[in-house]
Coordinates of C-alpha atoms in Angstrom, one line a residue:
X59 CA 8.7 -109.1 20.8
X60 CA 9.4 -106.2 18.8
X61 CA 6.2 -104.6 18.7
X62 CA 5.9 -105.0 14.7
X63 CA 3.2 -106.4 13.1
X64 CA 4.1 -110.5 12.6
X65 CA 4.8 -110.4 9.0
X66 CA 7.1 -106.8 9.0
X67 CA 11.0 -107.9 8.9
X68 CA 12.1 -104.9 8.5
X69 CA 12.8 -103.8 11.6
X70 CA 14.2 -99.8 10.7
X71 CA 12.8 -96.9 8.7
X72 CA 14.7 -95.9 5.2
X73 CA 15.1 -93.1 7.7
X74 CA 16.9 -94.4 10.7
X75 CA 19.2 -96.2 8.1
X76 CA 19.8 -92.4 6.4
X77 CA 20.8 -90.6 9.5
X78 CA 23.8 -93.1 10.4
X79 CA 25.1 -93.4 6.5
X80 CA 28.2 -92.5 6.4
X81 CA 28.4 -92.3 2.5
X82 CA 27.3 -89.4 0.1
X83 CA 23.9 -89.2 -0.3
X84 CA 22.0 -88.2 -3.5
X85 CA 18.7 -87.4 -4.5
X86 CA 17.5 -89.1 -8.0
X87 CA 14.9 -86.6 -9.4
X88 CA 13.3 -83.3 -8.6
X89 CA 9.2 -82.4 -8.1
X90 CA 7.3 -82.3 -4.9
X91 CA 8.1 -85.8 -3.8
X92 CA 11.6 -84.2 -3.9
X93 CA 10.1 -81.4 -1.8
X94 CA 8.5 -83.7 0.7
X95 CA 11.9 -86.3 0.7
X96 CA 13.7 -83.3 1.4
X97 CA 11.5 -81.6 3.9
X98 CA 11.9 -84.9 6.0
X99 CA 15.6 -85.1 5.9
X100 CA 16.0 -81.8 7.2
X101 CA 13.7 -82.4 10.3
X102 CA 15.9 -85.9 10.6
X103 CA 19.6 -84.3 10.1
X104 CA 20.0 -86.0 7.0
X105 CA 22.6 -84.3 5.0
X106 CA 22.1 -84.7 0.8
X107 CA 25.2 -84.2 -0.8
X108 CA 23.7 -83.3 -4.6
X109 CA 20.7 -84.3 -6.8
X110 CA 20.8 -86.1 -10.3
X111 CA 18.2 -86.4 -13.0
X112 CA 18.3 -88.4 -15.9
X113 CA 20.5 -87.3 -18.6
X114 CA 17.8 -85.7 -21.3
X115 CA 16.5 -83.8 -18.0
X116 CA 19.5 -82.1 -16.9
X117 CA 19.6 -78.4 -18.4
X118 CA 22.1 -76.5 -16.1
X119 CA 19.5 -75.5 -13.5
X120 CA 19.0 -75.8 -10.0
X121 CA 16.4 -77.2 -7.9
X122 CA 15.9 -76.5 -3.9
X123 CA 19.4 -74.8 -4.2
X124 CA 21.5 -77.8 -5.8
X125 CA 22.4 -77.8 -9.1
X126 CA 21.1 -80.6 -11.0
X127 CA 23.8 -83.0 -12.3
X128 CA 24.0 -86.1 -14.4
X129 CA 24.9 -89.5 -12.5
X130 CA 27.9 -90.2 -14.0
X131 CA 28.9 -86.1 -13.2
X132 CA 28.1 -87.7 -9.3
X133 CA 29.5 -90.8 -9.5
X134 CA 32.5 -88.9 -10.8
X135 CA 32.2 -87.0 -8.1
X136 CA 31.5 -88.8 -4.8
X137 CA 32.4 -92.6 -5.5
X138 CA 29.8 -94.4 -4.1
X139 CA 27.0 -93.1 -3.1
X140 CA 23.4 -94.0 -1.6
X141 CA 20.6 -92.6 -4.3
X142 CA 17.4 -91.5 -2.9
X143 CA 14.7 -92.3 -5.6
X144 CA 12.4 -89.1 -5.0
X145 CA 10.2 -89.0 -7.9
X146 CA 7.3 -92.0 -8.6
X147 CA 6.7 -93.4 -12.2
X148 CA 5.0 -96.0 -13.4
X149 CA 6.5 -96.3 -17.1
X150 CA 8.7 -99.4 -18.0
X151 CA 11.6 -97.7 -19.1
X152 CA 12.0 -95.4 -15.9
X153 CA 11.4 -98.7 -13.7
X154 CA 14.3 -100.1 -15.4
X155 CA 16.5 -97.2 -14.8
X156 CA 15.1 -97.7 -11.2
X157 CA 16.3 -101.5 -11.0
X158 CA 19.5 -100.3 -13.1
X159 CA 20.6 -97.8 -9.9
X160 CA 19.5 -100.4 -7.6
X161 CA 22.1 -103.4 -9.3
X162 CA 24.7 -100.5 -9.1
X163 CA 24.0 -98.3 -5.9
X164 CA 22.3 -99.0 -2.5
X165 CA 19.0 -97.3 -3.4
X166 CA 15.7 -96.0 -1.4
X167 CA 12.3 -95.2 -2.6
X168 CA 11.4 -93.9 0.6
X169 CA 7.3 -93.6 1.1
X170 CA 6.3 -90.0 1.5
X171 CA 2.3 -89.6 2.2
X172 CA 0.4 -88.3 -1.3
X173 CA -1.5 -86.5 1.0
X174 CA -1.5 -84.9 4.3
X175 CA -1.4 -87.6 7.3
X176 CA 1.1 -89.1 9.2
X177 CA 5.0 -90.5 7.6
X178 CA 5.4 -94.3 7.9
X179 CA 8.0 -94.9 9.6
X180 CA 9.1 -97.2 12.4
X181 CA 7.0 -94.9 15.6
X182 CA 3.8 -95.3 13.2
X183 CA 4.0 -99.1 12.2
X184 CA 4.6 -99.6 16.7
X185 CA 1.7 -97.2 17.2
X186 CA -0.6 -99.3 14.7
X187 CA 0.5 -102.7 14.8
X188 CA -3.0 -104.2 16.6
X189 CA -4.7 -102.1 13.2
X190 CA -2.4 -103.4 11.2
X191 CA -2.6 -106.8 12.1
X192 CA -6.4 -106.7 11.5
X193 CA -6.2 -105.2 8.5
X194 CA -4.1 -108.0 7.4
X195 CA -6.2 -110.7 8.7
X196 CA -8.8 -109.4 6.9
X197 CA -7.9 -110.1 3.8
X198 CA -8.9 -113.0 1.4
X199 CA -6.3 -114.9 0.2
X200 CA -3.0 -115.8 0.5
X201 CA -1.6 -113.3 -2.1
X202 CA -3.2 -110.6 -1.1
X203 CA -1.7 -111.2 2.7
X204 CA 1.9 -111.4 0.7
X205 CA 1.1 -107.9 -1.1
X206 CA -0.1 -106.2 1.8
X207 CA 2.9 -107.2 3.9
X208 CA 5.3 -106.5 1.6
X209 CA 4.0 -103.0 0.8
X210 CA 4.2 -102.3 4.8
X211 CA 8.1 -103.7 4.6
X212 CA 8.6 -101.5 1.2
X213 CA 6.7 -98.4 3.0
X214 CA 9.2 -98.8 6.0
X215 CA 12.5 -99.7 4.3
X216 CA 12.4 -98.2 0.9
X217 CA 13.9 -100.8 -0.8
X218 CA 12.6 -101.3 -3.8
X219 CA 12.6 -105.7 -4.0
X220 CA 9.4 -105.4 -1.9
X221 CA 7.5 -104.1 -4.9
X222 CA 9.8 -105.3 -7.6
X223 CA 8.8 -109.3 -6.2
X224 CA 4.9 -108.5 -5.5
X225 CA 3.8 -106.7 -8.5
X226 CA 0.6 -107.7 -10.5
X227 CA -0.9 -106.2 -14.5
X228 CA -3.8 -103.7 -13.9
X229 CA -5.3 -106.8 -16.5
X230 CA -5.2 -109.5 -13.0
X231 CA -7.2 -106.8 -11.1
X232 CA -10.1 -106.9 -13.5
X233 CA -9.7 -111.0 -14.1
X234 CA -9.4 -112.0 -10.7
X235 CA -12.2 -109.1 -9.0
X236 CA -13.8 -107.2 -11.2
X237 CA -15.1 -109.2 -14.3
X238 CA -16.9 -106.2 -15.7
X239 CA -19.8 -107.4 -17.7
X240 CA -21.9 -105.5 -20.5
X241 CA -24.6 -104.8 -17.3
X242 CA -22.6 -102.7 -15.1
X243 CA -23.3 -99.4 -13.7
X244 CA -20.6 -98.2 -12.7
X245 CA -19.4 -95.2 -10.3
X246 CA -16.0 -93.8 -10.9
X247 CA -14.9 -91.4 -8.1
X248 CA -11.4 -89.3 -9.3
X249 CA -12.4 -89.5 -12.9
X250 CA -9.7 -88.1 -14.1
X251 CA -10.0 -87.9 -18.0
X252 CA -12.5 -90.9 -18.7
X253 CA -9.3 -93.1 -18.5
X254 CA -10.6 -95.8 -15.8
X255 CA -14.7 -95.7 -18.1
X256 CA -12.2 -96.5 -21.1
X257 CA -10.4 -99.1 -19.8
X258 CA -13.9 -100.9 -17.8
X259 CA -15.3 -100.9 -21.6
X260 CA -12.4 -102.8 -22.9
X261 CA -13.3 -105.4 -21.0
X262 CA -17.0 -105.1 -22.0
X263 CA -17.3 -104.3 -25.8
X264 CA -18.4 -100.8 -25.0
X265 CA -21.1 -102.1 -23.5
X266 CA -22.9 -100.7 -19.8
X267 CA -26.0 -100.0 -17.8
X268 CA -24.9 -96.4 -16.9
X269 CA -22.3 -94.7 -15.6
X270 CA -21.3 -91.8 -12.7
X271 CA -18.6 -90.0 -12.9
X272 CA -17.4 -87.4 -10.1
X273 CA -14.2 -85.8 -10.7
X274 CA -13.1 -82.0 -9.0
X275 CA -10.6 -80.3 -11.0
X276 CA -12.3 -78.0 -13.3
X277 CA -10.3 -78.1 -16.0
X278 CA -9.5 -82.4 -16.2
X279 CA -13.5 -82.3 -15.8
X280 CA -13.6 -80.6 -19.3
X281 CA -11.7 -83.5 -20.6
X282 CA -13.4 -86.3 -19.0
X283 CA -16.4 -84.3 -20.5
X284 CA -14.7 -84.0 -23.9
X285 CA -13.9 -88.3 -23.8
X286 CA -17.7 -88.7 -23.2
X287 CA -18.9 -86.5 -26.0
X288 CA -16.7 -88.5 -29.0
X289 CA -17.0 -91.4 -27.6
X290 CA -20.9 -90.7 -28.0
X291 CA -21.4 -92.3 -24.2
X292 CA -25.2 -91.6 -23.1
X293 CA -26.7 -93.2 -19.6
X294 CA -23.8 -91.0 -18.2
X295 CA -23.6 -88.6 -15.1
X296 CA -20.9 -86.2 -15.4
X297 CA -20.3 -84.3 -12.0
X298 CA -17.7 -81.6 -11.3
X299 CA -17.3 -82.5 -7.7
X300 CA -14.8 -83.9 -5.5
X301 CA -16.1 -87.0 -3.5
X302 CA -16.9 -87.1 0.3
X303 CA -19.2 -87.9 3.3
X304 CA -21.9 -85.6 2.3
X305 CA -22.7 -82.8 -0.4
X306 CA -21.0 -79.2 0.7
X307 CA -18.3 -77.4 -0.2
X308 CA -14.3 -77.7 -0.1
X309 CA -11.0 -75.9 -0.5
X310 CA -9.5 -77.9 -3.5
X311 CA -5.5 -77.7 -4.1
X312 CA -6.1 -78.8 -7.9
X313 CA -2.7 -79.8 -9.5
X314 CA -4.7 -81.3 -12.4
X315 CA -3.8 -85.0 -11.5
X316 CA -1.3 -86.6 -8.5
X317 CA -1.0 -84.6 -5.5
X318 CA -4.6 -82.9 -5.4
X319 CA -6.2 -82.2 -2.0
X320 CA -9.7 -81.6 -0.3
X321 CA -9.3 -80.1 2.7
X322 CA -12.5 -78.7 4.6
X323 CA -13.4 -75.0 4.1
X324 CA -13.8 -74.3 7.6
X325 CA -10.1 -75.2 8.1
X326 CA -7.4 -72.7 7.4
X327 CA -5.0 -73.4 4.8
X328 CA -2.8 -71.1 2.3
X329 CA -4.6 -69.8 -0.7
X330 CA -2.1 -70.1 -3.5
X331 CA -3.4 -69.6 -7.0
X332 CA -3.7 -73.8 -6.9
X333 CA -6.4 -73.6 -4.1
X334 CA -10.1 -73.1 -5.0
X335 CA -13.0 -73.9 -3.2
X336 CA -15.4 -76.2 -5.0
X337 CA -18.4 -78.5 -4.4
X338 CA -18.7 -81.9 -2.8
X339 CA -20.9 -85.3 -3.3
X340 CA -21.8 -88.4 -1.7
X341 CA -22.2 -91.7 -3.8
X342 CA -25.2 -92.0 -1.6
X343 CA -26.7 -88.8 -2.3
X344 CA -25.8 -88.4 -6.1
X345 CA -27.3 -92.0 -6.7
X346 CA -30.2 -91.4 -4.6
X347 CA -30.9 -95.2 -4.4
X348 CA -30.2 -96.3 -8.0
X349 CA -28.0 -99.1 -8.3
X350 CA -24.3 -99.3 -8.4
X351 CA -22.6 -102.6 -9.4
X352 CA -19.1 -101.4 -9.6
X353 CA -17.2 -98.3 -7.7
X354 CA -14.1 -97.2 -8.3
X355 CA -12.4 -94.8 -5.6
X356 CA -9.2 -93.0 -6.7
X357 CA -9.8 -89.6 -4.5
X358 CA -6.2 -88.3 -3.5
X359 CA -6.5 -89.1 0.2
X360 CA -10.4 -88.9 0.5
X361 CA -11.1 -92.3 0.0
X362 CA -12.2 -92.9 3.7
X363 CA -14.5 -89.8 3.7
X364 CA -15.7 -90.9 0.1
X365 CA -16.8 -94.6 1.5
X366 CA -18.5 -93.2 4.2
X367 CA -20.9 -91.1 2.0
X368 CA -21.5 -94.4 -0.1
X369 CA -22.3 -96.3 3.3
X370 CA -26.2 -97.1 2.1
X371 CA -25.0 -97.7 -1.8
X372 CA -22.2 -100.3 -0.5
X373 CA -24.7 -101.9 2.0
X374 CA -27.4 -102.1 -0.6
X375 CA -26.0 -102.9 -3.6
X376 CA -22.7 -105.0 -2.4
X377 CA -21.1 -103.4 -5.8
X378 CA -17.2 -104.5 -6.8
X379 CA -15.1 -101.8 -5.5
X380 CA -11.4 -101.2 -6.7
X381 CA -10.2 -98.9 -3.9
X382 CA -6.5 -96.7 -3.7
X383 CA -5.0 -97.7 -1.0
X384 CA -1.7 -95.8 -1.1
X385 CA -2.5 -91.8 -0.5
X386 CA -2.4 -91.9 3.5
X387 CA -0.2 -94.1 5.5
X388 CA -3.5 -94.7 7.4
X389 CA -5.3 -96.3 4.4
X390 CA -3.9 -99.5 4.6
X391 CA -5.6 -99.9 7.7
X392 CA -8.3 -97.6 7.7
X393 CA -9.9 -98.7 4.8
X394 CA -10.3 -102.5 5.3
X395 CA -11.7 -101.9 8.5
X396 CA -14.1 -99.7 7.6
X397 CA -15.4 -101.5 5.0
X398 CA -15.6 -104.4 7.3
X399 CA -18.0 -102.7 9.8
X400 CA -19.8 -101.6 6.8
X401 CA -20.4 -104.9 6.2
X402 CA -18.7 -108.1 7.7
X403 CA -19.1 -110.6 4.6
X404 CA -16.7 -108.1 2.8
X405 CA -14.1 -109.8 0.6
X406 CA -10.8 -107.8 0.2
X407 CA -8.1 -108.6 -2.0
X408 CA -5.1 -106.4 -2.6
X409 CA -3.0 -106.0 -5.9
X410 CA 0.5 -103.7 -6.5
X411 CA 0.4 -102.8 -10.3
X412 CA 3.4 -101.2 -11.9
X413 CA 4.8 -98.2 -9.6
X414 CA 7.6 -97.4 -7.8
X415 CA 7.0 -95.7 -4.8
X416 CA 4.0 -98.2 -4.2
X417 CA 1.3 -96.0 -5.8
X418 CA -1.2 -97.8 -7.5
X419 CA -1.3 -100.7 -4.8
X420 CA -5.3 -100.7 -4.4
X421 CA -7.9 -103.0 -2.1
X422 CA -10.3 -104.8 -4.7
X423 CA -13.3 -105.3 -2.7
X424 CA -16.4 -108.4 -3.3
X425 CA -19.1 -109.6 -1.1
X426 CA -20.6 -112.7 -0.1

């Protein structure tokens, strides 16, 4: 026995496999998953011999102190190379630029928490293999069990067939789960700009019971606001507040989309001019027992905080739930489990849409 979960084969971290290359190693993109890439190779010895962008990016500047080169001006340059993807996008041209390095170079993705918590690497799929395993066992169908496993195996080694051979439309999520109907009300947690209310009434004709919508950054909530008022939606909430256990107060590192952060106020944490402190809800306390037939969490890393303070709305109500999955290593075990002793006829599926690293890889969630 190894001590991996049953369905991991991958039996090193990107990382392990990075520290004994013997070939150049280059960074593909700039950013903070960049940052965080880096970060981690310096604490590992890992030496990075240059970064490239793609061609219409590259400008003559630097970034982190390398100057940012073409990849023919590296392939030119060091031969063969590994590439490091270090950047996440979910558009079909980058993707293919993705799968074009990959036929061409021995690439990594490698899996960087979204938000604080701890790397997953080979030490934390060992640690949690029992939760793991559970988590897996848990879900409801044979799909799902291939999806989860092969986002641990992509997590752990980076390469990017794990996600290329399990990836599923956002369209199967609501076909196969959701199946919004005209009588939904629906709870959206992370907002955003209204995108996730406009896509739910595609698939309704416009049509809904009501609709809550919690979303923190002050100014994304003006555009989710700004959505709602042309669209001319009424039997809608609109609530400038991050999602949690309980109503309060939080530091918020707003970056106005990916990468945002709640992070309690009594803990201390660098005020840059990113960080401001804003209030909190729970589902269970906004709602304050009217029904919810669909919820939607998408909370940068809160998501297990945010199901706790819908505890009495999920037990009540048994609403659909499409539920991130990808901002803390500790999700993919966390959550299913938790929902679980929330209520043990849960139903969890699990679907990887579009995305290289494996963000949007979410937990759709029925009863009964």
């Amino acid at each position: 026995m190894n001590g991996l979960p049953h369905f991991v084969t991958e039996t090193e971290s990107v990382w392990d496999v990075l520290q004994r290359e013997t070939r150049p190693i280059a960074l593909y993109g700039m950013g903070d998953g960049a940052e965080k890439i880096l970060r981690v190779c310096e604490q590992r010895n890992i030496k990075i011999a240059g970064i490239f962008a793609s061609d219409e990016f590259v400008r003559g500047h630097s970034f982190a102190g390398y100057l940012v080169r073409k990849r023919s001006d590296l392939e030119a340059e060091l031969g063969d190379f590994v590439a490091v993807i270090a950047f996440a996008s979910s558009r079909p041209e980058v993707l293919q630029l993705f799968d074009d390095l990959d036929s061409t170079h021995t690439t990594y993705a490698p899996d960087v928490p979204v938000a604080d918590g701890a790397l997953f690497d080979l030490d934390f799929v060992k640690e949690h293999c029992e939760e793991l395993e559970q988590a897996y066992a848990l879900l409801a169908d044979d799909h799902s069990r291939e999806v989860f496993a092969a986002t641990v195996n992509f997590k752990l080694s980076g390469r990017l067939h794990w996600l290329r051979d399990y990836t599923d439309s956002r369209n199967t999520a609501f076909v196969q789960y959701l199946k919004p109907h005209g009588q939904e009300h629906f709870v959206d947690l992370g907002a955003y700009n209204g995108d996730t209310i406009r896509e739910l009434l595609g698939y309704t004709d416009g049509q809904y019971a009501s609709i809550t919508a919690l979303e923190p950054d002050r100014k994304t909530f003006k555009k989710l606001k700004k959505y709602v008022e042309q669209a001319g939606l009424d039997r809608i909430q609109l609530v400038n507040a991050g999602a949690w256990d309980k109503p309060g107060e939080m530091l918020f590192a707003g970056k106005a989309g990916r990468n945002s952060v709640l992070t309690p106020v009594m803990h201390e944490i660098s005020h840059d001019r990113h960080t401001v402190s804003i209030p909190v809800e729970s589902v269970d306390h906004v709602l304050h027992g009217t029904p919810c037939t669909m919820l939607k969490l998408d909370v940068e890393g809160a998501e297990r905080m945010a199901l706790e303070g819908a505890r009495n709305t999920i037990q009540t109500y048994r609403p659909k739930i499409s539920l991130s999955a990808y901002h803390r290593s500790e999700d993919l075990y966390e959550l299913p489990l938790l929902l679980y002793d929330m209520c043990p006829d849960v139903k969890i599926g699990m679907l990887h849409h579009p995305y290289v690293p494996a963000w949007e890889t979410n937990f759709y969630v029925t009863f009964g």
